[in-house]
Coordinates of C-alpha atoms in Angstrom, one line a residue:
X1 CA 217.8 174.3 3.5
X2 CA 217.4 176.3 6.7
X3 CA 219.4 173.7 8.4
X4 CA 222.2 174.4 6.0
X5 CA 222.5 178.1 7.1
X6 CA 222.4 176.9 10.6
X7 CA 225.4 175.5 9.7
X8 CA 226.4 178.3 8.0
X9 CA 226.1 180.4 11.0
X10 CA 227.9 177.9 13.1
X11 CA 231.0 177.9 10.5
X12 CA 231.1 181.8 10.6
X13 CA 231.1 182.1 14.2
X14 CA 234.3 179.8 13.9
X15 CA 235.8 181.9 11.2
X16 CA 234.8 185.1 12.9
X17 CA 236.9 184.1 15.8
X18 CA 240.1 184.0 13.3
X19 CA 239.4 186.9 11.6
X20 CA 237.4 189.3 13.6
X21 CA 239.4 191.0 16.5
X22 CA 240.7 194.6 16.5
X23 CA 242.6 196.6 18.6
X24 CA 245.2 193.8 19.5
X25 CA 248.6 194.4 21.4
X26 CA 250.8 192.7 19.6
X27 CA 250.4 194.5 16.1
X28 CA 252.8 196.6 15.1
X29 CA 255.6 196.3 12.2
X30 CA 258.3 194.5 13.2
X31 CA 262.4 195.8 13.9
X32 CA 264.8 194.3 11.7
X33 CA 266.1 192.8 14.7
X34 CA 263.4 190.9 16.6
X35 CA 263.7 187.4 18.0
X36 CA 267.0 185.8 19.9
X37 CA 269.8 184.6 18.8
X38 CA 270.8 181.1 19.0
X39 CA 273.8 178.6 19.4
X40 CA 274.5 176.9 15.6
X41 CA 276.5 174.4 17.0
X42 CA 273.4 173.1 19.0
X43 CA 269.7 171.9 19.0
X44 CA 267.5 174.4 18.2
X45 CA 264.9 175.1 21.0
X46 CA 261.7 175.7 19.9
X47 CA 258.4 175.9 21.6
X48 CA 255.0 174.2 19.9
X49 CA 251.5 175.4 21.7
X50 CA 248.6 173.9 20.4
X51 CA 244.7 173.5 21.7
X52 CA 245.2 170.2 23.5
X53 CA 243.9 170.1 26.8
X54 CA 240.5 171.7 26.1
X55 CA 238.2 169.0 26.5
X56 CA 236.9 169.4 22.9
X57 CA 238.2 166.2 21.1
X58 CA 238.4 168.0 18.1
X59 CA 241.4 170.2 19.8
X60 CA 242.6 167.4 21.0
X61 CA 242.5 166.0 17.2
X62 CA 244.6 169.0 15.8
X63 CA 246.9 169.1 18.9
X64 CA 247.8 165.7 18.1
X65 CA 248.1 166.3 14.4
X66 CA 249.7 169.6 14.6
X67 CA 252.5 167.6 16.7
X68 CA 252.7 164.7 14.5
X69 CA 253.8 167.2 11.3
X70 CA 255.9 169.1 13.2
X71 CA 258.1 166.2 14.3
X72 CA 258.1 164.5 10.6
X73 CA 259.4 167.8 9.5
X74 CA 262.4 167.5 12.0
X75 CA 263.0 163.7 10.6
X76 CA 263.2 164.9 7.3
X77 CA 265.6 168.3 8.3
X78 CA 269.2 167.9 7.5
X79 CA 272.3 169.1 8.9
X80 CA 270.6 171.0 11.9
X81 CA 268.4 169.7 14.7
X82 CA 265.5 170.8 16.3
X83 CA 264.7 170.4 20.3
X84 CA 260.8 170.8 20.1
X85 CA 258.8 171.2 23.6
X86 CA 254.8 170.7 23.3
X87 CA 252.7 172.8 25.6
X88 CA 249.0 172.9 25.6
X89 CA 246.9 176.3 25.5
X90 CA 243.7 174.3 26.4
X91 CA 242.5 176.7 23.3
X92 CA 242.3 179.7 26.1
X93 CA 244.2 183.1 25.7
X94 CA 245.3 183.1 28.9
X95 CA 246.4 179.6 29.1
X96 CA 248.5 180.7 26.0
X97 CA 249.9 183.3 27.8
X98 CA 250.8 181.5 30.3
X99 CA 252.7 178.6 28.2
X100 CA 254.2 181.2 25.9
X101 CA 255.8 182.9 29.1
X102 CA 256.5 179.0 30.7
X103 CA 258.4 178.0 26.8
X104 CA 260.6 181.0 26.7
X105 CA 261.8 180.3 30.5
X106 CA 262.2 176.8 29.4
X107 CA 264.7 178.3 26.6
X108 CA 262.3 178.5 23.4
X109 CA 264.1 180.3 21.1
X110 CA 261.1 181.2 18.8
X111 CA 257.6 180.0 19.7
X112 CA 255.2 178.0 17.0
X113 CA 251.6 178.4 17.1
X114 CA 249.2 178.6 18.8
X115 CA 246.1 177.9 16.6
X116 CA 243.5 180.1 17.5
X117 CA 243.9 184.3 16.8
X118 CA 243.2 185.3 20.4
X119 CA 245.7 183.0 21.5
X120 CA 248.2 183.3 19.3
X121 CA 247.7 187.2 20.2
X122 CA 247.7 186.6 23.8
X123 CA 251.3 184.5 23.6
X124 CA 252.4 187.3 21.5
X125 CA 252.1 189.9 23.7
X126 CA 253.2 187.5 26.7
X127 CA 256.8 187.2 24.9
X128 CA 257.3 190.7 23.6
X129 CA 259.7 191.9 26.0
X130 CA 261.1 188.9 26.1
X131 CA 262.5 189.4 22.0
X132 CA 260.7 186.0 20.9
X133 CA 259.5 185.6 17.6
X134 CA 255.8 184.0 17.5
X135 CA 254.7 182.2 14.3
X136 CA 251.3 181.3 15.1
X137 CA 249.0 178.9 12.9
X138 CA 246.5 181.6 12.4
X139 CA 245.2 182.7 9.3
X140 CA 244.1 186.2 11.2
X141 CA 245.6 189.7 10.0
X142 CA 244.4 191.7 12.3
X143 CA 247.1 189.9 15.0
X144 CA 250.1 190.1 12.8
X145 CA 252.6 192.5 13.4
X146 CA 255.3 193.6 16.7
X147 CA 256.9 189.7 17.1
X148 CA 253.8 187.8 15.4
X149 CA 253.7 186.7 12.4
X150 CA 250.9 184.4 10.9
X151 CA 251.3 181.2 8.7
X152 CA 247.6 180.7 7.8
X153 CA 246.8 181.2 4.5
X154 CA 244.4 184.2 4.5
X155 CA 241.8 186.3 2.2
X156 CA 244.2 188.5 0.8
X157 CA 246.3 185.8 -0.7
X158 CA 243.6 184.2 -2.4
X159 CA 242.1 187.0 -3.2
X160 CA 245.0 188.4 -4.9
X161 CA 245.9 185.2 -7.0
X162 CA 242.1 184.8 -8.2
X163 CA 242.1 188.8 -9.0
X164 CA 245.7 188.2 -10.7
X165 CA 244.7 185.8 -12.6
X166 CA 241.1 186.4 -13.9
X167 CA 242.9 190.3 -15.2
X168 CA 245.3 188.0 -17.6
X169 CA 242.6 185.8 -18.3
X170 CA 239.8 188.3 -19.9
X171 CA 237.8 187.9 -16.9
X172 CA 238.6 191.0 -14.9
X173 CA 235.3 193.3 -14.9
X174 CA 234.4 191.6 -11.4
X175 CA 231.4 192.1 -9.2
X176 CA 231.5 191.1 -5.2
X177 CA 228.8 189.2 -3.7
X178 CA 229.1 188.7 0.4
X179 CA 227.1 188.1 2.7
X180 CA 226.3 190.3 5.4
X181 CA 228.5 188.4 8.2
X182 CA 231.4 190.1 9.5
X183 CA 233.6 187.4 7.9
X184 CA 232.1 187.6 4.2
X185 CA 232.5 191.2 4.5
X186 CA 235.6 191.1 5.6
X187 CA 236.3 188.8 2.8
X188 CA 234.9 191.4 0.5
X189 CA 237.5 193.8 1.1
X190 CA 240.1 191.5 0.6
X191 CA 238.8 191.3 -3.1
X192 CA 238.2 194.9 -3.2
X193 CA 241.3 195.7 -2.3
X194 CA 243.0 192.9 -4.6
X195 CA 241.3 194.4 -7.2
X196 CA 243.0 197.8 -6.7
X197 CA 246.3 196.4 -7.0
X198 CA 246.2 194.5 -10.1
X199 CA 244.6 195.6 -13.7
X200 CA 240.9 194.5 -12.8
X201 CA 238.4 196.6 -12.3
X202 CA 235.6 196.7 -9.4
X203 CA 231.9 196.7 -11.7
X204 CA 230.2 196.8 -8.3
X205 CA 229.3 195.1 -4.9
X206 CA 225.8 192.7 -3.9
X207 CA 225.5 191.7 -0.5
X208 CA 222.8 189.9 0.5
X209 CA 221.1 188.4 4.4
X210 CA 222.7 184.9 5.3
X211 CA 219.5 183.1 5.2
X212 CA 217.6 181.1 2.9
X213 CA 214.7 183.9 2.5
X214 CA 217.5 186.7 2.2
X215 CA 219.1 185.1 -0.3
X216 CA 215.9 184.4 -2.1
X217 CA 215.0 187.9 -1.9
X218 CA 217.8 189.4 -3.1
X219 CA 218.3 187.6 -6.1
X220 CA 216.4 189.6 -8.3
X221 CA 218.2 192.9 -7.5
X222 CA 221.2 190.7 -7.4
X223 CA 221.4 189.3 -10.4
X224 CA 220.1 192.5 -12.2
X225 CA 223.1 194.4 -10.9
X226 CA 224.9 191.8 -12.4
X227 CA 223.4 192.1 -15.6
X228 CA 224.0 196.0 -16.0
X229 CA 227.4 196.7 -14.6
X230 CA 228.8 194.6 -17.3
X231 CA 230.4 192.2 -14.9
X232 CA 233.1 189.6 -16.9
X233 CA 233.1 187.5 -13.3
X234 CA 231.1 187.3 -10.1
X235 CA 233.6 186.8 -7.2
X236 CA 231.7 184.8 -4.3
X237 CA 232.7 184.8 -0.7
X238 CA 230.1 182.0 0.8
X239 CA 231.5 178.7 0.8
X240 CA 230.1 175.2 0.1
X241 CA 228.6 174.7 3.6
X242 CA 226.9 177.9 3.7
X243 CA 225.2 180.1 0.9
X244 CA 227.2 179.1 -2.2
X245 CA 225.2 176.1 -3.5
X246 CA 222.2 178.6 -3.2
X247 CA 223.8 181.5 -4.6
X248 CA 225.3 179.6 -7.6
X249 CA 222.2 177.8 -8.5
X250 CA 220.0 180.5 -8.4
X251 CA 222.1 183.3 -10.8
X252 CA 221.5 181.3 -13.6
X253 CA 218.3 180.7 -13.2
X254 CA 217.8 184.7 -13.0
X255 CA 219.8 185.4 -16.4
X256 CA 223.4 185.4 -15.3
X257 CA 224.7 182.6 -17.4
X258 CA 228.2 180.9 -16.2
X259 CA 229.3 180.6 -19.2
X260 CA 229.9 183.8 -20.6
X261 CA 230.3 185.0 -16.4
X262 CA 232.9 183.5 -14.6
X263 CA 232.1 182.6 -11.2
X264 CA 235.0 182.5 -8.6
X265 CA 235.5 181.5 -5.4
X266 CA 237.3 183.1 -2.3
X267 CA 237.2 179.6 -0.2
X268 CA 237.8 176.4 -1.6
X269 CA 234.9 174.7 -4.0
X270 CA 236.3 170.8 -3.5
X271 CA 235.5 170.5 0.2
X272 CA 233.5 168.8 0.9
X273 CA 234.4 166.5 -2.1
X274 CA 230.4 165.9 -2.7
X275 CA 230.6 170.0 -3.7
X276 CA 232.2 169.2 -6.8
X277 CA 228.9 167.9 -8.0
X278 CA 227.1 171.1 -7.8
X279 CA 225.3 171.7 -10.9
X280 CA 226.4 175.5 -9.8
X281 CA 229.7 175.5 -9.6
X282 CA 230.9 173.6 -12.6
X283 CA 233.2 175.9 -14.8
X284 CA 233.7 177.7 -11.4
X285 CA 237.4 178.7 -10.2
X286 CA 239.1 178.9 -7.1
X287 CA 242.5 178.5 -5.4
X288 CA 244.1 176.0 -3.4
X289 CA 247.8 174.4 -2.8
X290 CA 250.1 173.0 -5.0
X291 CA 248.1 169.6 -5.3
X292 CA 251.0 167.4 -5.6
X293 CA 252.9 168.5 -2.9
X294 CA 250.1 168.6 -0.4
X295 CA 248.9 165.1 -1.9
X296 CA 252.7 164.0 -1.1
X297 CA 252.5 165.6 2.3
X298 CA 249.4 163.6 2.8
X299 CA 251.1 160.5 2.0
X300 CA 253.7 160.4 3.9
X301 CA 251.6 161.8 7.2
X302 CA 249.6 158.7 6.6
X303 CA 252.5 156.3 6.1
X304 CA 253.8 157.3 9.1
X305 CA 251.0 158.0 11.7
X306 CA 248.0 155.8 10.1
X307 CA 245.6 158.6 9.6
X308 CA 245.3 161.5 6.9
X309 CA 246.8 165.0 8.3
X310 CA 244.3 167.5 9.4
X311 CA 243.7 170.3 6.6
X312 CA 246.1 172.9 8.6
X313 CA 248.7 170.2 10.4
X314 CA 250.9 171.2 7.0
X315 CA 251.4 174.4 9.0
X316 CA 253.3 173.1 11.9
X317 CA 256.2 171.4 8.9
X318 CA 256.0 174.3 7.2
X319 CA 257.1 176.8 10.2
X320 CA 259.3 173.6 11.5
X321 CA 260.8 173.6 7.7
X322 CA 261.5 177.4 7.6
X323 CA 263.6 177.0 11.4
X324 CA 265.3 174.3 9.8
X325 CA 266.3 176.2 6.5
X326 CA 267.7 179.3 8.6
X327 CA 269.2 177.1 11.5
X328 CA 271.5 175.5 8.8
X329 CA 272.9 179.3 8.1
X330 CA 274.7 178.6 10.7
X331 CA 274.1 182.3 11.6
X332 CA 273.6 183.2 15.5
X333 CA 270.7 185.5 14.4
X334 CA 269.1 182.8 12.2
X335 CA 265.6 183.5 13.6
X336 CA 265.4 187.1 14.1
X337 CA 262.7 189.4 12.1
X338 CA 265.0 190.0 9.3
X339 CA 266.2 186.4 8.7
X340 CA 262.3 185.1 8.9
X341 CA 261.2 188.0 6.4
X342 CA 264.0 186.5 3.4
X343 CA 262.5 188.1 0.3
X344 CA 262.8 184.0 -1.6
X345 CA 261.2 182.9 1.1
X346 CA 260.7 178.9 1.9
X347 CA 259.5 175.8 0.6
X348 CA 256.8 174.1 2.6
X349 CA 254.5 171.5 1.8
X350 CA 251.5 173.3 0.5
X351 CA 254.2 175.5 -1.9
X352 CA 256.5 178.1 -0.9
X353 CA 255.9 181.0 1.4
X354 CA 257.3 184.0 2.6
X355 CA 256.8 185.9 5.7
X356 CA 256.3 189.7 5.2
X357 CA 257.6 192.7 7.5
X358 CA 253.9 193.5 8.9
X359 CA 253.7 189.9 10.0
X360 CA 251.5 188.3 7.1
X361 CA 252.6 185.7 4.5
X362 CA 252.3 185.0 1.0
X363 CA 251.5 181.5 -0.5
X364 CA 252.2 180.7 -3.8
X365 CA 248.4 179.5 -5.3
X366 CA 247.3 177.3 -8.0
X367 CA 244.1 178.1 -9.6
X368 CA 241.9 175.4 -10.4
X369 CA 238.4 174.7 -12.3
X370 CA 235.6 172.3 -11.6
X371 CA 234.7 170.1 -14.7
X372 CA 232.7 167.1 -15.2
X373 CA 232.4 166.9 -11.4
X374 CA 236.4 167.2 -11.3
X375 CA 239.1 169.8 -9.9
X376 CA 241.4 170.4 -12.5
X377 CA 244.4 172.8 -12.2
X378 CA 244.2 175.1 -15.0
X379 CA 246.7 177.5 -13.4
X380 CA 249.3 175.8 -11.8
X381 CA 251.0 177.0 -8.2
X382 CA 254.5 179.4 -8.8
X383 CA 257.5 177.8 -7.4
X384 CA 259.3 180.9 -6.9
X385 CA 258.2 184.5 -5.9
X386 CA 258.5 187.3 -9.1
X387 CA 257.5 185.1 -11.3
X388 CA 253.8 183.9 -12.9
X389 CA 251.1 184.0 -10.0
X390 CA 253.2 186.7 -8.1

């Protein structure tokens, strides 16, 4: 099991590296009026940085894929055209800079990605003066704001469709469990803070040492805490590679019975697909994108290119989409702050979206449950925002 957390720790450092940075340049909320104006009579520019050039085959994997969805959203755009210029980051911030800066003197009207938050940050600030609109593939917060927005879906928009949804359902009495990793924690608050916005109420917050003895050794306390604060759910923020299967096997065998407590899930419970057989998490919930359209998404990706899509290439067609859908305004300021901030938002292939003012997004969720081994969509994903799920 140690090797597990090893994992674990490996994952988080990854995560931490979306989600951790603070005092960053570029935040800010934007003017109504950020971004440049284009020609509607002609091809679109827009730039696309991604991690390729690295070294790391696995950037090298998501350039390629990032690319690849991008450019089968522009086949299947009509009645505006897209003139898409790759550049590579090489995954460094100031390589990102640099690219940013290079794109928008090459006439990149709006800039798309990078991947990684300090990048996407760095090309941010790189453009500022220059009035260019960045919609980077982060899922990162802390970065959004001034002229960057951020497609990745992020904590708070799972945490709020989980929170939503468990208040309707009966379930909304919820206790926090996180471990104590910047990146839990940080998803902690996201829950916390969901939970002050809807009708549920917070009965309390566990943390616990990401390690196989701190887990252990907490569980009694744990699970007593549980017990007493009258918890109707226990809202997890470990994942299936790191403290989940532990955390979820062990409750019930301290007296906190899944059956009468709902478990939840801030990250997704189906990945890897071998998860779903966790004697834990069966009757567990947790969010993830509209399965049909991602499925078709998938489909097509692998008609076209041979391989599946990796799990974030759906972010490059989706901010490729969104150009596409205000290009064909046939509006000269198509792609400034206010345009990209449309309250009904866009239809990508995940579900819709909608960027916000302060630079985040919104996703529309479906919640589903494990049973029998299966993922089965018991809430299904809203396709429009003011409606069920919103």
């Amino acid at each position: 099991m140690f090797s597990v957390f090893a994992r674990t720790r490996k994952a988080l450092g990854a995560l931490i590296a979306l989600l951790s940075l603070s005092a960053l340049a570029a935040c800010g909320v934007q003017s109504p009026q950020v971004g440049q104006n284009i020609n509607p009579g002609k091809p679109v520019p827009v730039a696309l940085l991604v991690p390729g050039g690295s070294g790391s085959a696995n950037d090298a994997n998501l350039a390629a894929s990032l690319e690849n969805a991008a450019r089968l959203a522009m086949d299947e755009l009509s009645g505006v055209e897209i003139d898409l210029r790759v550049y590579n980051t090489g995954g460094s911030p100031n390589q990102a800079a640099a690219m940013a800066t290079k794109a928008v003197n090459d006439g990149a009207k709006i800039i798309l990605g990078p991947v990684f938050a300090q990048s996407a940050n760095a090309a941010g600030v790189a453009v500022a003066k220059r009035n260019v609109n960045v919609l980077s593939f982060s899922n990162n917060t802390g970065i959004a704001g001034g002229n960057v927005f951020v497609l990745g879906n992020t904590f708070q928009n799972v945490a709020d469709r989980l929170v939503r949804y468990a208040a309707r359902s009966g379930k909304g009495r919820i206790m926090v469990l996180h471990g104590n990793d910047q990146a839990e924690i940080q998803g902690s608050q996201a829950i916390q803070a969901a939970i002050s916005n809807s009708g549920a109420t917070l009965a309390g917050t566990a943390s616990f040492e990401l390690s196989q003895n701190g887990i252990i050794n907490a569980m009694p306390a744990i699970s007593s805490k549980v017990k007493s604060s009258g918890a109707q759910s226990v809202f997890f923020t470990s994942g299936t590679s790191g403290a989940l299967p532990f955390l979820a096997g062990l409750l019930p065998e301290n007296g906190v019975n899944p059956a009468s407590t709902q478990f939840i899930g801030l990250q997704r419970w189906d990945i890897p697909s071998n998860a779903l057989a966790l004697p834990g998490v069966q009757g567990g919930w947790f969010a993830l994108p509209d399965p049909g359209l991602s499925n078709r998404f998938a489909g097509r990706y692998q008609a076209r290119y041979g391989a599946a899509p990796h799990p974030i290439a759906g972010l490059a067609y989706d901010g490729i989409a969104a150009i596409g859908a205000l290009a064909k305004s046939g509006r000269a300021n198509a792609l400034t702050t206010s345009a990209l901030t449309q309250s009904q938002g866009f239809a990508g292939v995940n579900g819709i979206f909608r960027l916000r003012p302060n630079g985040t997004n919104e996703r529309g969720l479906a919640i589903a449950q494990i049973r029998n081994n299966q993922v089965v969509v018991i809430d299904p994903a809203p396709r429009s925002f003011g409606g069920a799920g919103f």
